[in-house]
XYZ file of C-alpha atoms in Angstrom:
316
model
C 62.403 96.077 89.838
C 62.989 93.014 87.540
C 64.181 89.829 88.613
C 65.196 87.035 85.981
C 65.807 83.081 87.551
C 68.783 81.799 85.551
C 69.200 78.252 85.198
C 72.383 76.657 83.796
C 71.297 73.499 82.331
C 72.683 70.498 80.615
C 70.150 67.253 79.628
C 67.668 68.397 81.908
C 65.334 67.298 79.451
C 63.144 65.777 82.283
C 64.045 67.716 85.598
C 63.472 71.164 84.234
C 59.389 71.072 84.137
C 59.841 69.963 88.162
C 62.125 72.713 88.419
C 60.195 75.393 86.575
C 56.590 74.529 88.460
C 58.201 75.836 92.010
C 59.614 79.374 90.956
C 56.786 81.884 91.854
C 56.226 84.603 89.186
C 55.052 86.913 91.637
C 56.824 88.054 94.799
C 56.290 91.328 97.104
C 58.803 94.707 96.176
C 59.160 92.599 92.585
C 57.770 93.990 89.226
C 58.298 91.473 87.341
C 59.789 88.011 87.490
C 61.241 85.936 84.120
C 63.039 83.291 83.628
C 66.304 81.810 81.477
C 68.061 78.965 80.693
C 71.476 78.542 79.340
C 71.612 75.290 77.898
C 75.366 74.036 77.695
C 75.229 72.233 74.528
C 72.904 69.717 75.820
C 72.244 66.529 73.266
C 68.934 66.467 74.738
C 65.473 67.750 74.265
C 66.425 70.069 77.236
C 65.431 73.346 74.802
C 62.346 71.968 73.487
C 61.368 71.196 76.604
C 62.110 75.080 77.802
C 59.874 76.984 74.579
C 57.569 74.324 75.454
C 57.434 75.188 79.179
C 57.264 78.971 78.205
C 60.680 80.319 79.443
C 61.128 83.878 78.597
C 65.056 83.924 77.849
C 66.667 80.715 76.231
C 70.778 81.030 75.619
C 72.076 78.202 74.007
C 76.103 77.424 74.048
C 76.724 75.474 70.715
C 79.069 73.112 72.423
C 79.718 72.306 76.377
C 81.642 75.084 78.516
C 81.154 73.848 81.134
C 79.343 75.443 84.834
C 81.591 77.970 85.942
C 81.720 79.723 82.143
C 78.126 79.202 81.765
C 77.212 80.768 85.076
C 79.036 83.645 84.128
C 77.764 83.854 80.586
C 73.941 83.724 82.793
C 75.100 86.685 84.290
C 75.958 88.405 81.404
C 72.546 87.969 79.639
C 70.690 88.590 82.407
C 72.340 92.420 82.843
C 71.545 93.174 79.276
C 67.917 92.429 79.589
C 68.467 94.628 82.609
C 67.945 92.496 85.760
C 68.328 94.378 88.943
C 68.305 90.737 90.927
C 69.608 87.737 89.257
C 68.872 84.320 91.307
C 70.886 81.462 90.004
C 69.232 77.956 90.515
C 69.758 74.198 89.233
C 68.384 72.590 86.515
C 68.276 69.436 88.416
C 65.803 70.698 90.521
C 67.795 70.537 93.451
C 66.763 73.674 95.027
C 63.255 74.447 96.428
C 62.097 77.652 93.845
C 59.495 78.446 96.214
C 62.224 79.853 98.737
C 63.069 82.588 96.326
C 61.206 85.095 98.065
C 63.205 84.771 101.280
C 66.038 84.417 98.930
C 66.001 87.808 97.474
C 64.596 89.508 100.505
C 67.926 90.899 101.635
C 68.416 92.366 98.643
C 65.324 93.737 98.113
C 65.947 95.434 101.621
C 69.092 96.472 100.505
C 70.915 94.701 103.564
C 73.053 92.058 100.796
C 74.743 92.709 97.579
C 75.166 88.459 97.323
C 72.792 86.022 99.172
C 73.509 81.948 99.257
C 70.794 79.591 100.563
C 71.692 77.258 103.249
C 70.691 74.049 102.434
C 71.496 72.806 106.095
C 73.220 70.207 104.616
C 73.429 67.939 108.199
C 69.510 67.695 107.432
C 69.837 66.590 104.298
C 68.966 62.438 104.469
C 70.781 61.000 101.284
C 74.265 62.968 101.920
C 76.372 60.435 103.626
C 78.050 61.464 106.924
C 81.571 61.759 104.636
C 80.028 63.868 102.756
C 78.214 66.102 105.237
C 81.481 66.327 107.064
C 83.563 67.917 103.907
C 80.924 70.143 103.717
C 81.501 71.336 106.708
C 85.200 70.959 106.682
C 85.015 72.533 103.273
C 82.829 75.888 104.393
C 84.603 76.618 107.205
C 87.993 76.778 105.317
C 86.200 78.953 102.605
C 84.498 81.471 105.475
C 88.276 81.982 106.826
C 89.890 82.299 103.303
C 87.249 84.922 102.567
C 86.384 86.425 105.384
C 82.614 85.906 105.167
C 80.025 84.084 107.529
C 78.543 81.904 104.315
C 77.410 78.694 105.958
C 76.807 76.253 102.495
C 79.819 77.708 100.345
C 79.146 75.400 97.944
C 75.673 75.975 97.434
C 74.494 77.232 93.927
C 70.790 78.349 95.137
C 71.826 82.252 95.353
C 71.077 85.514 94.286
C 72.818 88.588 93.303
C 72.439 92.309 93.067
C 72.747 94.294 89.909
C 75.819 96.178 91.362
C 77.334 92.507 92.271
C 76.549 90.905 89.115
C 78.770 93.226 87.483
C 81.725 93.334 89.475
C 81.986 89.368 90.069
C 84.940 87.636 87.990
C 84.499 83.900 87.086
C 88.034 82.810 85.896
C 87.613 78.633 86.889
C 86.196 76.322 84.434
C 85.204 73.928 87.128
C 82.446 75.321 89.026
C 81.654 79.495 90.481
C 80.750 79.017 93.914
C 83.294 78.795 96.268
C 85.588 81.586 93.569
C 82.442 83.505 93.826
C 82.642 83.377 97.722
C 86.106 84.587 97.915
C 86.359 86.975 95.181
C 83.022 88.729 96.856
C 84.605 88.597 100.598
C 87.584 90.281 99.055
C 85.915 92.961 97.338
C 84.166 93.551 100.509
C 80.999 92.791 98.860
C 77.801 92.547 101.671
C 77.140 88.564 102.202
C 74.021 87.034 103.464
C 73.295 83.289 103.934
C 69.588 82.420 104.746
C 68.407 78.630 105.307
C 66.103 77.037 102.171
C 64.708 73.744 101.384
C 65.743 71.101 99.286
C 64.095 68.536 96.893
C 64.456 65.180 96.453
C 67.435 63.733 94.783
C 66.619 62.957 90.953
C 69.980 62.291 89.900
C 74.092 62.097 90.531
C 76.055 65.172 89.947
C 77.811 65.673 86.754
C 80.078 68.120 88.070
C 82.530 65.727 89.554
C 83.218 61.830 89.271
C 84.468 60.763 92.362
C 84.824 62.352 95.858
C 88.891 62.548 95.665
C 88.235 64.240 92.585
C 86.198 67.060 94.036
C 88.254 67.679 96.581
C 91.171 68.193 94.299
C 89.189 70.673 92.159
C 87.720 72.697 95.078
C 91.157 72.675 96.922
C 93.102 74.076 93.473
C 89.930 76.425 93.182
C 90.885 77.793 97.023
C 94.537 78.195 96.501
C 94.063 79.499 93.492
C 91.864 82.182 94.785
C 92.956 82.911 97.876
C 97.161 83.290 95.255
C 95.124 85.689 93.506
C 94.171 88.191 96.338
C 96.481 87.527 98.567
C 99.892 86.901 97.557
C 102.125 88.907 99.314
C 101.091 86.996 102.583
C 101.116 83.846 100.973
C 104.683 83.681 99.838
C 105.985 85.792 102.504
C 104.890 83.012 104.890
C 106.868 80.926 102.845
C 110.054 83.176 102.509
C 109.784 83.316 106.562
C 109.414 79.348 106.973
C 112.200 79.004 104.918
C 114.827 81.492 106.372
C 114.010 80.165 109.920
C 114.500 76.746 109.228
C 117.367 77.739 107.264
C 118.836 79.693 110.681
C 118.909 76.335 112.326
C 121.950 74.655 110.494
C 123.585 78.239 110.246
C 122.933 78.822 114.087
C 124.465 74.885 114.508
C 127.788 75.396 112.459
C 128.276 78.751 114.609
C 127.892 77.121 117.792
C 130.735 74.281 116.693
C 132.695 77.154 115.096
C 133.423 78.747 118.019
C 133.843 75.435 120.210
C 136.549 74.790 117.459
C 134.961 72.212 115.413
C 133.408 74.416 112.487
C 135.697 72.495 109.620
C 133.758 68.665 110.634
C 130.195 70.755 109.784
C 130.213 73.051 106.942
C 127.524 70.876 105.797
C 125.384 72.400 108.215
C 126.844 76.181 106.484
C 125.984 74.603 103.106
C 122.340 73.640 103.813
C 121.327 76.911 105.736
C 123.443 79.209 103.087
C 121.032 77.388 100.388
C 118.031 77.247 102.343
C 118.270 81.404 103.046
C 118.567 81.610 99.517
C 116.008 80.142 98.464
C 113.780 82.436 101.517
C 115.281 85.631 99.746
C 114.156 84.347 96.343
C 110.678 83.627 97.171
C 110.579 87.298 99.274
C 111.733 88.875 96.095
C 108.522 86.414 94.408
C 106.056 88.267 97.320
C 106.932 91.407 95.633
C 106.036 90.480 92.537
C 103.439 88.924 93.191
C 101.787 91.596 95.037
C 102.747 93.791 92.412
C 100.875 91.884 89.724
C 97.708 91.558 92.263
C 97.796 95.735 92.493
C 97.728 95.419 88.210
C 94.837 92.671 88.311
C 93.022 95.071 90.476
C 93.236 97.926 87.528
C 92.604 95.379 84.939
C 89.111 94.824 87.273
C 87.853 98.028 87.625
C 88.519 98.851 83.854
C 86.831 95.244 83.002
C 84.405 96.735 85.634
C 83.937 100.135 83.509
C 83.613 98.731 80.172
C 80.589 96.591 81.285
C 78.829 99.707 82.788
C 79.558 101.021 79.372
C 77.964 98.468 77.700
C 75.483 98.187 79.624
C 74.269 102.009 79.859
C 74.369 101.658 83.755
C 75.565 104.889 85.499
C 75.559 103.927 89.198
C 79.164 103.669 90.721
């Protein structure tokens, strides 16, 4: 069984030795253990530093793509050199690589197709209590969107299963992990969460500039998810908000239609006609929508073919 430690990096020019020196090469029901970077156009030294450090697999993107597209492009590379567990990790050195072990474990086991490490963020000293309470506003709203019990959605310490390496979809360009959480809940994909350590801080996140702006990514990355594998509910909620609220002026205009007054309020007639309208129209948009999820799911399991193809792998 081969595992291969991706790490997505960009200018880690000085966190990546840090980061390389705790990732065991040997762990128990392993064969073999090697490790790649995908360097995102860095305008450091970040891939001399890797051939210096002796990394087995070095992918280099000529210009930035950004995390979510070079996650997925990890993935990719790591199935042709035939991983059968991929762990992804940080450059930054964020994530204790000693914890590995206990990472992969469920897999290994075959008890998890997907398994994110916990970094208990409430423990963690230099997250400010803001902070720590998005996260927990933030993975509690992702657990019920997916249906999961994934306690750090957000984390990026996780590992993944041949099988689930192949069937995951990245489509954001921000960042994989809470997309990844969903799309794997939906799929009914097995999801373990087991608690690991974390580092020291070495530096500020370059995935997002300010807090508001986070939230506004991970919130469009939520909706956006939950709109792709869900929409019939999603509108149809909608269409059903709408026609009742539209009832209300209908239902008034009745009631002073039949007291005799109904000519003083077809305002009321007006707003309700337009407002039940406008619930039909998004009903008839739940169809369609649902529709196009049933052709997204073909378009998956033939994307989902073609990389078995490619890959030579047999296994359903």
């Amino acid at each position: 069984m081969k595992l291969i430690v991706q790490i997505p990096c960009y200018n880690e020019e000085h966190t990546l030795p840090g980061t390389i020196a705790d990732i065991p090469r040997q762990i128990d029901g392993i064969d073999q253990v090697e490790l790649m970077i995908i360097d995102d156009g860095s305008t450091d030294r970040t891939v001399e530093a890797a051939a210096q450090l002796g990394i087995d697999h070095i992918i280099i993107n000529k210009k930035n793509l950004g995390l979510a597209r070079t996650f997925r492009k990890g993935l990719d590379e790591c199935l042709k050199r035939g991983a059968d567990i991929i762990v992804n990790t940080d450059g930054d050195n964020q994530y204790y690589g000693g914890d590995i072990p206990k990472l992969v474990e469920p897999i290994v086991q075959a008890k998890a197709d997907i398994v994110v490490g916990d970094r208990q963020t409430s423990t963690i000293p230099h997250f400010s209590p803001f902070k720590k309470l998005l996260q927990r506003v933030g993975s509690a709203t992702v657990r019920r969107l997916s249906g999961t019990d994934v306690t750090d959605t957000v984390s990026g310490f996780r590992a993944f299963s041949r099988e689930a390496a192949i069937r995951i979809n990245i489509v954001s360009p921000f960042s994989y992990t809470i997309e990844n959480i969903i799309q794997a809940g939906k799929k009914h994909m097995a999801i373990a969460s087991v608690p690991i350590r974390t580092n020291p801080k070495t530096r500020e996140s370059r995935l997002f500039k300010s807090i508001p702006r986070f939230i506004e990514r991970q919130l469009s990355s939520m909706l956006r998810m939950y709109l792709m594998y869900q929409p019939l509910r999603f509108f149809a909620y909608i269409a059903l908000a709408l026609t009742f609220i539209g009832l209300i002026p209908i239902t008034r205009f009745l009631i002073y239609y039949f007291m005799g007054d109904g000519s003083g309020h077809i305002q009321s007639l007006i707003l309700g006609s337009v407002l039940l309208l406008i619930g039909f129209v998004t009903f008839v948009m739940a169809i369609l929508a649902d529709l196009i999820n049933f052709n997204r799911q073909l378009l998956e399991m033939t994307l989902e073919k073609v990389r078995r193809i490619e890959l030579g792998d047999h296994k359903k």
